[in-house]
Coordinates of C-alpha atoms in Angstrom, one line a residue:
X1 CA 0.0 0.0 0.0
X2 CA 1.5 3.7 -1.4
X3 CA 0.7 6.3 0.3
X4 CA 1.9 10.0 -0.4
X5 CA 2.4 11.6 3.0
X6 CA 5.4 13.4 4.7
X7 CA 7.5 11.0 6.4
X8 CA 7.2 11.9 10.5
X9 CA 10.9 13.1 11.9
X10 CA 12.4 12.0 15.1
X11 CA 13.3 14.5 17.9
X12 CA 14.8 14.5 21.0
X13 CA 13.1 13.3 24.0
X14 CA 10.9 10.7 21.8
X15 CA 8.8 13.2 20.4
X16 CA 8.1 13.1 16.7
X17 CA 7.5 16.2 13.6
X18 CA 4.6 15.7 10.9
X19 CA 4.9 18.7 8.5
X20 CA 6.1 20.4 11.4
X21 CA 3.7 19.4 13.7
X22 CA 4.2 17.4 16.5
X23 CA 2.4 14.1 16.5
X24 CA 1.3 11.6 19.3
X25 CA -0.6 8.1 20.3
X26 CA -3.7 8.2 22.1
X27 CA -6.6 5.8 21.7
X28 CA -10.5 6.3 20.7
X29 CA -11.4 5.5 24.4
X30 CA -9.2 9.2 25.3
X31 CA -10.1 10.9 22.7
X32 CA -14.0 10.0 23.0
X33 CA -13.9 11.1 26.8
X34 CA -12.0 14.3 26.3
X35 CA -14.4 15.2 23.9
X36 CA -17.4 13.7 25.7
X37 CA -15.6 15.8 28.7
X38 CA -15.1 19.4 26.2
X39 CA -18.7 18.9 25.0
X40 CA -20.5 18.9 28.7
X41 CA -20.5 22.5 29.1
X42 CA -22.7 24.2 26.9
X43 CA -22.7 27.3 25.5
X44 CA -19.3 27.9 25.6
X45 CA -18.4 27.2 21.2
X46 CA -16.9 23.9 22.3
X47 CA -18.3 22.2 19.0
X48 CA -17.2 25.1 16.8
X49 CA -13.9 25.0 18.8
X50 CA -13.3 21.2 17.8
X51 CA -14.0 21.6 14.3
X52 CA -11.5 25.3 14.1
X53 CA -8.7 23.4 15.9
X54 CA -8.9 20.6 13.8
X55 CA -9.2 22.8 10.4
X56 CA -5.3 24.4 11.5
X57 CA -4.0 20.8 11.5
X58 CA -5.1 20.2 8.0
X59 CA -4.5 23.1 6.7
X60 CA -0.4 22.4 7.5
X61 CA -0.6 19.6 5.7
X62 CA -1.9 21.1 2.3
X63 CA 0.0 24.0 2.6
X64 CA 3.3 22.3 3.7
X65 CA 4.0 21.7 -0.5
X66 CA 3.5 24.3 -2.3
X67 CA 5.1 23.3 -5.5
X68 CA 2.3 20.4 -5.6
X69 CA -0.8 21.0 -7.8
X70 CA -4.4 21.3 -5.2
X71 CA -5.3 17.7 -6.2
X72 CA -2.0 16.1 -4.9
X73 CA -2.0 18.1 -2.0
X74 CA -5.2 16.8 -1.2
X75 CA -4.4 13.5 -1.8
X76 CA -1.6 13.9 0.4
X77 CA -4.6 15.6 3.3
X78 CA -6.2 11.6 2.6
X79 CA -3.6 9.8 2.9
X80 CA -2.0 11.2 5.8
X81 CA -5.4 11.3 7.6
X82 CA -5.0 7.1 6.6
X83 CA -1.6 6.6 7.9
X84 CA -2.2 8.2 11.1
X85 CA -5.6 6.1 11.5
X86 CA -8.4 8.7 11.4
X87 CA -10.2 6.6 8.5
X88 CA -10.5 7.3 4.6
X89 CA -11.3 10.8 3.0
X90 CA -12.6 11.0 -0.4
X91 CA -11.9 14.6 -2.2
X92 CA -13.0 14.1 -5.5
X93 CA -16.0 16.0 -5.1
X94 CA -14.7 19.4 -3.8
X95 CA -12.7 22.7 -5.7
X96 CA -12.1 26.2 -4.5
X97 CA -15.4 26.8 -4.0
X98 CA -16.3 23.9 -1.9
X99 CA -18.4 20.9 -2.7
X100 CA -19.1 17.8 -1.0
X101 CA -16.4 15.0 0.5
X102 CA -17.0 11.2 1.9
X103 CA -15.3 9.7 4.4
X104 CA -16.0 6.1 4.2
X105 CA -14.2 5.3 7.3
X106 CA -13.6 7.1 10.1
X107 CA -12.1 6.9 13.9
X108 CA -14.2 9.4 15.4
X109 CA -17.4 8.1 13.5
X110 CA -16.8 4.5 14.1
X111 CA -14.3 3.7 16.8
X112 CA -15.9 5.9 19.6
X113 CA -19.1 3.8 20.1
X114 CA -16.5 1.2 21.8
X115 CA -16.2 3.4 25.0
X116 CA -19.7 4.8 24.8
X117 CA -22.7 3.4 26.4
X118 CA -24.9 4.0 24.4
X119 CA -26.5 6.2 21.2
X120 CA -24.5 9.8 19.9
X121 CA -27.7 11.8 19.9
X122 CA -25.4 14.4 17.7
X123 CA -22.8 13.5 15.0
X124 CA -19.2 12.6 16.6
X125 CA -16.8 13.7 13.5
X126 CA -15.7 17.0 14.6
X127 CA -12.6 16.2 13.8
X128 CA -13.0 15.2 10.2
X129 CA -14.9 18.3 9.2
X130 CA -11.9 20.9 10.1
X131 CA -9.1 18.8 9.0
X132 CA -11.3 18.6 5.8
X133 CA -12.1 22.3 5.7
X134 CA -8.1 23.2 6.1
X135 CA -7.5 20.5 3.8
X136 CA -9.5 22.1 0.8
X137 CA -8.6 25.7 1.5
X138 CA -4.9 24.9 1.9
X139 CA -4.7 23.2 -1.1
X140 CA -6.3 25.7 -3.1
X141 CA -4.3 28.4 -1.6
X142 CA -7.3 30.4 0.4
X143 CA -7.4 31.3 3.7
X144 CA -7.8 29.5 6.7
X145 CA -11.3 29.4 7.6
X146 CA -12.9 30.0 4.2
X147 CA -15.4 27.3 3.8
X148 CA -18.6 27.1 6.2
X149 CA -19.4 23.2 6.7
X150 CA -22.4 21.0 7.2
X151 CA -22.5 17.6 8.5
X152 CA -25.3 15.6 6.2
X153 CA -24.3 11.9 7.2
X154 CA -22.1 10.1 9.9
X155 CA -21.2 6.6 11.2
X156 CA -21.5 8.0 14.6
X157 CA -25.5 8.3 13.6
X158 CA -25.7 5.0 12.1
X159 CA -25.0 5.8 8.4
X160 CA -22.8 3.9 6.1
X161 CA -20.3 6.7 5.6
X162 CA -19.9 10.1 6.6
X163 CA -21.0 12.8 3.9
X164 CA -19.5 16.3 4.6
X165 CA -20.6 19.5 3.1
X166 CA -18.3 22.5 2.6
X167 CA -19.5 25.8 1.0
X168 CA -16.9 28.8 0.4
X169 CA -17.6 31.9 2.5
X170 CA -17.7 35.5 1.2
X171 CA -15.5 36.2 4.9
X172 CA -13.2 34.2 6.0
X173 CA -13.3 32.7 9.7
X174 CA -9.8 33.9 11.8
X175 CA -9.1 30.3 13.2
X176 CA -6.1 30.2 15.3
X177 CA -2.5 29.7 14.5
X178 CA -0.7 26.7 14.2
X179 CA 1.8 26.4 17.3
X180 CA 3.8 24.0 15.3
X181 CA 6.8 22.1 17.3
X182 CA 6.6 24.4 20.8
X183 CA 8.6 25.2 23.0
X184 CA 11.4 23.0 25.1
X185 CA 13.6 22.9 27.5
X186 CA 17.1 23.0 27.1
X187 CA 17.8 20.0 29.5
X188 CA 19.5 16.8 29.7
X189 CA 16.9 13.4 30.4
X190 CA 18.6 11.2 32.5
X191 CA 18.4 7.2 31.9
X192 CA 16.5 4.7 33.6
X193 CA 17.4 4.3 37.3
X194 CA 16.5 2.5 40.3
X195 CA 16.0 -1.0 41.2
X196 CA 14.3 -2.4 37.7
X197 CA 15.0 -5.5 36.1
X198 CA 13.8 -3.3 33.2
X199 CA 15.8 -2.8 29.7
X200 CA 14.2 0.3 27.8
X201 CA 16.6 -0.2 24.9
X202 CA 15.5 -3.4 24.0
X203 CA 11.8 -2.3 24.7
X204 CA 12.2 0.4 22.2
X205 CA 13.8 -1.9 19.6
X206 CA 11.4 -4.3 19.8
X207 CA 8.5 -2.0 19.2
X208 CA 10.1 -0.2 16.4
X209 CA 9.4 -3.6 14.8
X210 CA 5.5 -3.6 14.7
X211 CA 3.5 -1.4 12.6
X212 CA 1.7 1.5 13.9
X213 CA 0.3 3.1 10.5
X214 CA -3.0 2.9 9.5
X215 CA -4.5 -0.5 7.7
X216 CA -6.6 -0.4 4.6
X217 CA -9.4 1.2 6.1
X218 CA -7.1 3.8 7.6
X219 CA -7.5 2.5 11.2
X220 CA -4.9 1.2 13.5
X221 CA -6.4 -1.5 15.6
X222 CA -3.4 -2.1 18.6
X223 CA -3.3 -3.4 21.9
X224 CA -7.0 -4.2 22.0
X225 CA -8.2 -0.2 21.0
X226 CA -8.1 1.7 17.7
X227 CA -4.9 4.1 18.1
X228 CA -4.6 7.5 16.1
X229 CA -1.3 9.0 15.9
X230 CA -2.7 12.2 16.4
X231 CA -1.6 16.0 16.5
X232 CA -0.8 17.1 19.4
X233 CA -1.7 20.5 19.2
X234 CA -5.0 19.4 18.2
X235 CA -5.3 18.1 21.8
X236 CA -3.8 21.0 23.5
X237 CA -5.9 23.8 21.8
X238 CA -9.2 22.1 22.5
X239 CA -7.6 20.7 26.3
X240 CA -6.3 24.5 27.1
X241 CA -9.2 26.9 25.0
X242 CA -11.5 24.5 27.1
X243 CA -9.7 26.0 30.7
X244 CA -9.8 29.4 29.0
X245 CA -12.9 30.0 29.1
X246 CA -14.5 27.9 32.0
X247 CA -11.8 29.9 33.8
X248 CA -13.9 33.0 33.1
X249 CA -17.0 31.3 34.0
X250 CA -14.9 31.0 37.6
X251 CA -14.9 27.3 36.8
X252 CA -11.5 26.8 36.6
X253 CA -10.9 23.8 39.0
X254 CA -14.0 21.9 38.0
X255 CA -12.2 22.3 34.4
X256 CA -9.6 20.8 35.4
X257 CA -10.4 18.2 37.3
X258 CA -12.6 17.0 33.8
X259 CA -9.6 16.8 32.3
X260 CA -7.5 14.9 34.5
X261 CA -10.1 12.5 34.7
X262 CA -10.1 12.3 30.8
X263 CA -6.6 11.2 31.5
X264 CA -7.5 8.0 33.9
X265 CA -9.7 6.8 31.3
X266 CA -6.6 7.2 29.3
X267 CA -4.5 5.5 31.3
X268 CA -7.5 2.9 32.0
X269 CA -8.0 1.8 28.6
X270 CA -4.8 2.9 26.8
X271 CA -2.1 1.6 29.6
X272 CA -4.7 -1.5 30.8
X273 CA -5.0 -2.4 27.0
X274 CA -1.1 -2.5 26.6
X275 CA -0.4 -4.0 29.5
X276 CA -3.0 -7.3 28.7
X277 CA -1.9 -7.7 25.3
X278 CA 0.1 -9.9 23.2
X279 CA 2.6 -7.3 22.9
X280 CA 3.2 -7.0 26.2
X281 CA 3.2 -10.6 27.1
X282 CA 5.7 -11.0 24.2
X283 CA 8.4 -7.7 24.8
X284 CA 7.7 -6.6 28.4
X285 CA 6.4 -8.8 30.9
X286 CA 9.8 -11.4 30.2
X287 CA 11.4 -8.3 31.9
X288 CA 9.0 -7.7 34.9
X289 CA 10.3 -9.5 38.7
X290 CA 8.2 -7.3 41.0
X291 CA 5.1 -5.1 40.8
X292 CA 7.5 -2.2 40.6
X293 CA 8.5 -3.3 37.1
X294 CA 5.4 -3.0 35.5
X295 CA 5.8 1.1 36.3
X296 CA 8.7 1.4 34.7
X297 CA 7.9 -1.1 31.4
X298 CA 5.0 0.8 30.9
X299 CA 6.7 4.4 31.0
X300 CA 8.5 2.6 28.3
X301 CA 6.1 2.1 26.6
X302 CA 4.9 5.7 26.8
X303 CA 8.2 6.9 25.7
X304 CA 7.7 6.1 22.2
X305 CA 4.7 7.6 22.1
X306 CA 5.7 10.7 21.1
X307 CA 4.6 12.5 24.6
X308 CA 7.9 13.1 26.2
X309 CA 10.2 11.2 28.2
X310 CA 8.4 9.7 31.3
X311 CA 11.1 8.8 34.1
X312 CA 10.7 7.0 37.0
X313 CA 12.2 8.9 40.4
X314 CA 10.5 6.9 43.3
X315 CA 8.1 3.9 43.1
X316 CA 6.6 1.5 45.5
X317 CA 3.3 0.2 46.0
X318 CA 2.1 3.4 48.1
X319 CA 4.0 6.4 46.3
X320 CA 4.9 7.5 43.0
X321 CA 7.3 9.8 41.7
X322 CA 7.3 11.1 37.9
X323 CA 9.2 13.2 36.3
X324 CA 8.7 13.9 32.3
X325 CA 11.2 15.5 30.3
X326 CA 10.1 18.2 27.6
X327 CA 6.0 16.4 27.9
X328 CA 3.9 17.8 25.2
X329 CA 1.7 19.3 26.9
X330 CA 3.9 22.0 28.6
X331 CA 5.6 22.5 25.2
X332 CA 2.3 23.1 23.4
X333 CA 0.9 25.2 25.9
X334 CA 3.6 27.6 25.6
X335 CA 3.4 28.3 22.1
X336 CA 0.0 28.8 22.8
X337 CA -0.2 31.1 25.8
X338 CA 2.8 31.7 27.1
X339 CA 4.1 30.9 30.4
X340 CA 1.8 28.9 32.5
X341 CA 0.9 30.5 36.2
X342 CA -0.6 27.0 37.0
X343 CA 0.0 23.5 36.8
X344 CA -1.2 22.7 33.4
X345 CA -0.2 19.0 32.6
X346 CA -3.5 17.5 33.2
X347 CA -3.6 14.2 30.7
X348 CA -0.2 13.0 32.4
X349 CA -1.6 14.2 36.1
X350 CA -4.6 11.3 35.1
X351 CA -2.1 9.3 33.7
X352 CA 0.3 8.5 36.4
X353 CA -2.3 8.5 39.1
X354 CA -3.8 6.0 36.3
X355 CA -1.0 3.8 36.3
X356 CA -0.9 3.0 40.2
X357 CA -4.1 2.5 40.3
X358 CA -3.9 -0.3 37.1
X359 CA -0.7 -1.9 38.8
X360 CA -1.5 -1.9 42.8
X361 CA -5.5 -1.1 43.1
X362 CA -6.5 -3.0 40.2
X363 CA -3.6 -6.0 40.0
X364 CA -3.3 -5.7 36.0
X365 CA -1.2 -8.4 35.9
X366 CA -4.3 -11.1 36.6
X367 CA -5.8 -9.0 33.1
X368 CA -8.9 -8.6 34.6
X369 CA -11.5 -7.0 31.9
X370 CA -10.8 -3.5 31.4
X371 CA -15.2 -2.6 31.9
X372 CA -16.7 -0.3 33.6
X373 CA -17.7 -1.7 36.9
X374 CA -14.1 -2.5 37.5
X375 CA -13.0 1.7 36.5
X376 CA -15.3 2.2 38.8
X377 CA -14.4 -0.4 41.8
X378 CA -10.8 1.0 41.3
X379 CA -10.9 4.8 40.6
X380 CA -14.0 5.0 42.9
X381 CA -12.8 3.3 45.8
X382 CA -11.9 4.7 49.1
X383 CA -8.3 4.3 48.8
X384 CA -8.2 5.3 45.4
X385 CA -4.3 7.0 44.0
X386 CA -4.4 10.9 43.4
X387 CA -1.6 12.9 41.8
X388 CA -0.8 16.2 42.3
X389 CA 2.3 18.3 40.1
X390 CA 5.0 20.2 41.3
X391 CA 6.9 21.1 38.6
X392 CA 6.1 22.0 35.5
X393 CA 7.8 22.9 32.2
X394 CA 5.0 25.4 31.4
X395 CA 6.2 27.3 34.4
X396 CA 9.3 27.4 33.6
X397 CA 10.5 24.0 35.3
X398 CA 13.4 22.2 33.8
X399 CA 10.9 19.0 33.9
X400 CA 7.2 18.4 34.8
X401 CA 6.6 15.8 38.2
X402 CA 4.1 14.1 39.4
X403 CA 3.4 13.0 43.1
X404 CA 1.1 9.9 43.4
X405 CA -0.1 8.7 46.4
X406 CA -2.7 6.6 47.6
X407 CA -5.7 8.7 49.4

């Protein structure tokens, strides 16, 4: 299978460059509670806001060529959107002044319904419209935010593909800037230490053996969930715009604590999933002696990820202490807004408090079934682990760390 995209670059600290863009794993269960989480509030422009953030990320792409004629750049918006498992785009209908474009698969439209309970009573494919609206107008050389769009058909509704309308506008929208790779730390990341049996090298090199593009369909079905190597900024406009503005509705904390609970359903599904899979069985657990192990294999893990270097500092069965060099998060949020006056890593806040609770609450190693009476016997019980940050890179930190402890 060809597919014209731009190849991804490495960085340090794990992290990865799309067209300039950072990218990242997460899974459809995150990504459906974070936007499950986002879409709660009303009347704050969160739908408008997933659809605008998405519409930057695909305008990079089509405007990341521009010796290419508009048809191969937008054949280069599908296929990317393929390789990095959001589903199948189909542009033949559309030209500068709009038109209408398929999607016959599609991670938001199908692959949410596995961590919802029941029936979307509105379409799910926010993300599809705006990375098909930057698409077009980046490939035809317009402006970002020329093309109003309408949602006819999705899978998330039951249809048999999604059909997306896009009509040009007389005015274009201002959308927001792309933040593109963020801003670092200049700072040595120390290697593994501490009493692990634990080889990260030979973690690493084993995974660089499997294949995390999309399949046929443009999906990328891995350790038991659908991944999507996905832009991070994409995640940290709609994560930090969200805080924006419930901070001026005074609900700042309540913000917050939504999305650092979007982050234990991460680590719930995401890290559970890895850590009862094949894969693991195969590369990690061979490694593991003690409970304590299974910490720092699945940090790992997470370090090829593309989110930053997570390092263990302290770990027993009552305490954990993270520290994550250059996390994307922080570097995002920078770009973004500038120095943080808060603690703003709120996915990795979930996710370490996440992994405690998989490896010494919830005993992943007897691969129980990752449902939703046992989340809720292990992140609802009365001795359930908590983090809390203490350094962050957004605030100007050499590192972000996490304190977990059990409450």
């Amino acid at each position: 299978m060809t597919r014209n995209i731009f190849p991804t670059t490495p960085q340090e600290f794990g992290r990865r460059l799309l067209a300039d863009e950072p990218v990242i794993f997460h899974c459809n269960h995150y990504n459906y509670w974070l936007q499950k989480t986002l879409l709660m509030v009303e009347d704050m422009g969160i739908e408008d806001l997933l659809v605008d953030a998405a519409a930057v990320q695909g305008y990079v792409i089509t405007q990341a060529d521009p010796d290419k004629s508009p048809q191969e750049r937008l054949q280069t918006a599908a296929d990317t959107f393929a390789q990095n498992g959001f589903g199948r785009i189909d542009f033949a209908g559309v030209n500068d002044q709009g038109g209408t474009v398929t999607t016959p698969n599609s991670h938001y439209g199908q692959c949410l319904s596995a961590a919802c309970n029941g029936d979307f009573a509105v379409a799910q494919n926010f993300f599809d419209r705006g990375y098909i609206a930057g698409a077009v107008a980046g490939a035809f050389d317009l402006p970002l935010g020329s093309f109003a769009i309408e949602t006819h058909t999705c899978f998330s509704l039951k249809a048999e593909q999604a059909r997306i309308q896009l009509v040009r506008k007389t005015s274009p929208a201002e959308l927001f800037p792309a933040a593109g790779a963020g801003f670092g730390t200049r700072v040595s990341c120390p290697p593994v230490t501490g009493d692990t049996t634990i080889d990260e090298g030979a973690i690493h090199q084993a995974l660089a053996g499997l294949d995390f593009s999309g399949n046929e369909e443009g999906l990328i079905p891995r350790f038991g969930v659908m991944l999507t190597d996905h832009f991070a900024n994409y995640y940290n406009r709609i994560s930090f715009e969200f805080v924006q503005r419930m901070k001026q509705t005074g609900l700042l904390d309540y913000a917050e604590e939504l999305l650092i609970e979007a982050g234990h359903r991460c680590a719930f599904n995401t890290f559970g999933g890895i850590m009862t899979s094949p894969e693991w069985d195969a590369v990690v657990l061979p490694q593991c002696q003690k409970r304590e192990d299974w910490i720092y294999g699945i940090c790992s893990v997470i370090n090829v990820l593309g989110w930053g270097v997570w390092r263990v500092h302290e770990v027993s069965p009552e305490h954990l202490v993270l520290r994550i060099y250059d996390d994307y998060e922080s570097r995002g949020y920078v770009a973004m807004y500038g120095r943080a006056t808060r603690n703003i890593c709120y996915l990795a806040m979930g996710g370490a408090a996440g992994l405690m609770n998989l490896v010494f609450s919830g005993n992943i190693h007897e691969k129980p079934t990752l449902d939703e009476a046992f989340y809720e016997r292990i992140f609802n019980s009365d001795h359930v682990f908590s983090s809390e940050q203490t350094k962050c890179m957004a605030r100007g930190d050499q590192y972000s760390e996490i304190h977990v402890r059990k409450s």
